[in-house]
CSV table of C-alpha atoms in Angstrom, one decimal:
chain,number,residue,atom,x,y,z
V,1,MET,CA,-166.2,61.4,97.6
V,2,ALA,CA,-169.2,59.3,98.7
V,3,ASP,CA,-170.9,60.1,101.9
V,4,VAL,CA,-171.2,56.3,102.7
V,5,LEU,CA,-169.6,53.2,101.2
V,6,ILE,CA,-171.3,49.9,102.0
V,7,ALA,CA,-169.4,46.7,101.5
V,8,GLY,CA,-171.8,43.8,100.8
V,9,ALA,CA,-175.0,43.7,98.8
V,10,GLY,CA,-176.9,41.2,100.8
V,11,PRO,CA,-180.2,42.1,102.6
V,12,THR,CA,-178.6,44.2,105.3
V,13,GLY,CA,-176.4,46.2,102.9
V,14,LEU,CA,-179.2,46.8,100.4
V,15,THR,CA,-181.6,47.8,103.2
V,16,LEU,CA,-179.1,50.4,104.4
V,17,ALA,CA,-178.4,51.6,100.9
V,18,CYS,CA,-182.1,52.1,100.2
V,19,ASP,CA,-182.7,53.9,103.5
V,20,LEU,CA,-179.7,56.3,103.0
V,21,ALA,CA,-180.4,56.9,99.3
V,22,ARG,CA,-184.1,57.9,100.0
V,23,ARG,CA,-182.8,60.4,102.5
V,24,GLY,CA,-180.5,62.0,99.9
V,25,VAL,CA,-177.3,60.5,101.2
V,26,ASP,CA,-174.7,59.8,98.4
V,27,VAL,CA,-174.1,56.1,98.9
V,28,ARG,CA,-172.0,53.5,97.0
V,29,ILE,CA,-172.6,49.8,97.6
V,30,VAL,CA,-169.9,47.3,96.4
V,31,GLU,CA,-170.2,43.5,96.2
V,32,MET,CA,-167.3,41.1,95.9
V,33,ALA,CA,-169.3,38.5,93.9
V,34,ASP,CA,-169.4,38.9,90.1
V,35,GLU,CA,-173.1,38.1,89.9
V,36,HIS,CA,-176.1,38.5,92.2
V,37,ALA,CA,-176.7,35.4,94.4
V,38,ILE,CA,-179.1,32.8,93.1
V,39,ALA,CA,-178.9,30.6,96.2
V,40,SER,CA,-180.8,31.3,99.4
V,41,ARG,CA,-179.2,31.6,102.8
V,42,ALA,CA,-182.5,32.4,104.4
V,43,LYS,CA,-186.0,31.1,103.9
V,44,THR,CA,-188.3,33.5,105.7
V,45,ILE,CA,-188.6,37.2,106.3
V,46,GLN,CA,-190.0,38.2,109.7
V,47,PRO,CA,-192.9,40.5,110.4
V,48,ARG,CA,-190.8,43.4,111.7
V,49,ALA,CA,-188.5,43.1,108.7
V,50,LEU,CA,-191.6,43.3,106.5
V,51,GLU,CA,-192.6,46.5,108.3
V,52,VAL,CA,-189.1,48.0,107.4
V,53,ALA,CA,-189.5,46.7,103.8
V,54,ASP,CA,-192.9,48.4,103.6
V,55,ASP,CA,-191.4,51.7,104.9
V,56,LEU,CA,-188.7,51.4,102.2
V,57,GLY,CA,-191.1,50.5,99.4
V,58,THR,CA,-190.1,46.9,98.9
V,59,ALA,CA,-192.7,44.9,100.8
V,60,LYS,CA,-195.2,44.5,97.9
V,61,ALA,CA,-192.5,43.0,95.6
V,62,ILE,CA,-191.3,40.7,98.4
V,63,LEU,CA,-194.8,39.5,99.2
V,64,ALA,CA,-195.5,38.9,95.5
V,65,ASN,CA,-192.7,36.2,95.6
V,66,GLY,CA,-193.5,34.8,99.0
V,67,THR,CA,-196.1,32.7,100.7
V,68,ALA,CA,-197.3,31.9,104.3
V,69,HIS,CA,-197.8,28.2,103.5
V,70,VAL,CA,-195.2,25.9,101.9
V,71,PRO,CA,-196.0,22.4,100.7
V,72,THR,CA,-193.5,20.0,102.3
V,73,ARG,CA,-192.6,16.4,101.9
V,74,HIS,CA,-190.4,14.5,104.5
V,75,TYR,CA,-188.4,11.4,103.6
V,76,ASP,CA,-186.7,8.6,105.4
V,77,ARG,CA,-184.1,7.6,102.8
V,78,ASP,CA,-186.1,6.7,99.7
V,79,ARG,CA,-189.5,6.5,101.5
V,80,VAL,CA,-191.9,9.4,101.8
V,81,ILE,CA,-193.0,9.5,105.4
V,82,SER,CA,-195.3,12.6,105.2
V,83,ASP,CA,-196.8,15.3,103.0
V,84,GLY,CA,-198.1,18.5,104.4
V,85,VAL,CA,-198.0,22.2,104.5
V,86,GLU,CA,-195.8,24.2,106.8
V,87,SER,CA,-197.2,27.5,107.9
V,88,ALA,CA,-195.2,30.3,109.4
V,89,VAL,CA,-196.5,30.9,112.9
V,90,GLY,CA,-197.2,34.4,113.9
V,91,VAL,CA,-199.6,36.5,115.9
V,92,PRO,CA,-203.3,37.2,115.2
V,93,PRO,CA,-203.8,40.0,112.6
V,94,GLY,CA,-204.5,43.4,114.0
V,95,PRO,CA,-203.7,47.1,113.6
V,96,GLU,CA,-200.5,46.8,115.7
V,97,TYR,CA,-199.3,43.9,113.5
V,98,PRO,CA,-199.5,44.9,109.8
V,99,TYR,CA,-197.6,41.7,108.9
V,100,PRO,CA,-198.7,39.1,111.5
V,101,ALA,CA,-196.6,36.2,110.4
V,102,PRO,CA,-193.2,35.4,108.7
V,103,VAL,CA,-193.4,35.0,105.0
V,104,TRP,CA,-191.5,32.1,103.2
V,105,VAL,CA,-189.5,33.8,100.4
V,106,ALA,CA,-186.1,33.0,98.9
V,107,GLN,CA,-183.4,35.5,99.7
V,108,PRO,CA,-182.6,36.3,96.0
V,109,HIS,CA,-186.2,37.6,95.7
V,110,VAL,CA,-185.7,39.8,98.8
V,111,GLU,CA,-182.4,41.1,97.4
V,112,ALA,CA,-183.9,41.8,94.0
V,113,ALA,CA,-186.7,43.8,95.5
V,114,PHE,CA,-184.2,46.0,97.3
V,115,ARG,CA,-181.9,46.3,94.3
V,116,ASP,CA,-184.9,47.5,92.2
V,117,ARG,CA,-185.8,50.0,94.9
V,118,LEU,CA,-182.2,51.2,95.0
V,119,ALA,CA,-182.2,51.6,91.2
V,120,ASP,CA,-185.4,53.7,91.5
V,121,LEU,CA,-183.5,55.9,94.0
V,122,GLY,CA,-180.6,56.3,91.5
V,123,GLY,CA,-178.2,53.7,93.1
V,124,VAL,CA,-176.6,50.6,91.7
V,125,VAL,CA,-174.7,47.6,93.1
V,126,GLU,CA,-171.1,47.5,91.9
V,127,LEU,CA,-170.5,43.8,91.3
V,128,GLY,CA,-167.0,42.3,91.2
V,129,THR,CA,-165.7,44.9,93.6
V,130,GLU,CA,-163.7,43.5,96.5
V,131,VAL,CA,-162.7,45.6,99.5
V,132,VAL,CA,-159.0,44.9,100.1
V,133,ASP,CA,-158.0,47.7,102.5
V,134,LEU,CA,-159.4,50.4,104.7
V,135,THR,CA,-157.7,53.4,106.3
V,136,GLN,CA,-159.4,56.1,108.4
V,137,ASP,CA,-158.7,59.4,110.0
V,138,ALA,CA,-161.0,61.8,111.8
V,139,ASP,CA,-162.9,62.9,108.7
V,140,VAL,CA,-162.6,60.3,106.0
V,141,ALA,CA,-162.5,56.6,105.6
V,142,THR,CA,-160.6,55.5,102.4
V,143,VAL,CA,-161.5,52.1,101.1
V,144,THR,CA,-159.3,50.4,98.5
V,145,VAL,CA,-161.3,48.1,96.2
V,146,ARG,CA,-160.1,45.6,93.6
V,147,THR,CA,-162.0,45.1,90.3
V,148,ALA,CA,-161.3,43.4,87.0
V,149,ALA,CA,-160.0,46.8,85.8
V,150,GLY,CA,-157.6,47.2,88.7
V,151,THR,CA,-157.7,49.0,92.1
V,152,GLU,CA,-159.5,52.1,93.2
V,153,ARG,CA,-159.3,54.2,96.3
V,154,ILE,CA,-162.8,55.4,97.4
V,155,PRO,CA,-162.9,58.1,100.0
V,156,ALA,CA,-166.1,58.2,102.1
V,157,ARG,CA,-167.3,60.5,104.9
């Protein structure tokens, strides 16, 4: 029996898995996709989220793959109408703002940083594992998952 089962290994699920695992909670995290995402649904990580990432030990890896300034080019059909640099707007740096501005970073890099941290904590994302049913009583939630090998019932506190 797991203490917690998390369905979905995106940034939110991975963040929760890391936080629970570092506190000694037995956590399983399942992901329906067969492979980790390579496309990005988000393009920046906000300062407060970076503070959370720092607390969980992933900020350094995220920042290594991000930037505060992104070269951009705007088009009108086939014609380039401007070149420039977009900067994430934030607040002046100071002790109360350890990460003063959003950082441009692809979501797969953020997820990889959290997966690596989860692995350091002894966890792993179970890919190709689709949640198909959930039942719950006062003490236990039982999640039925489907994998290539068949179905499994996972009880979790």
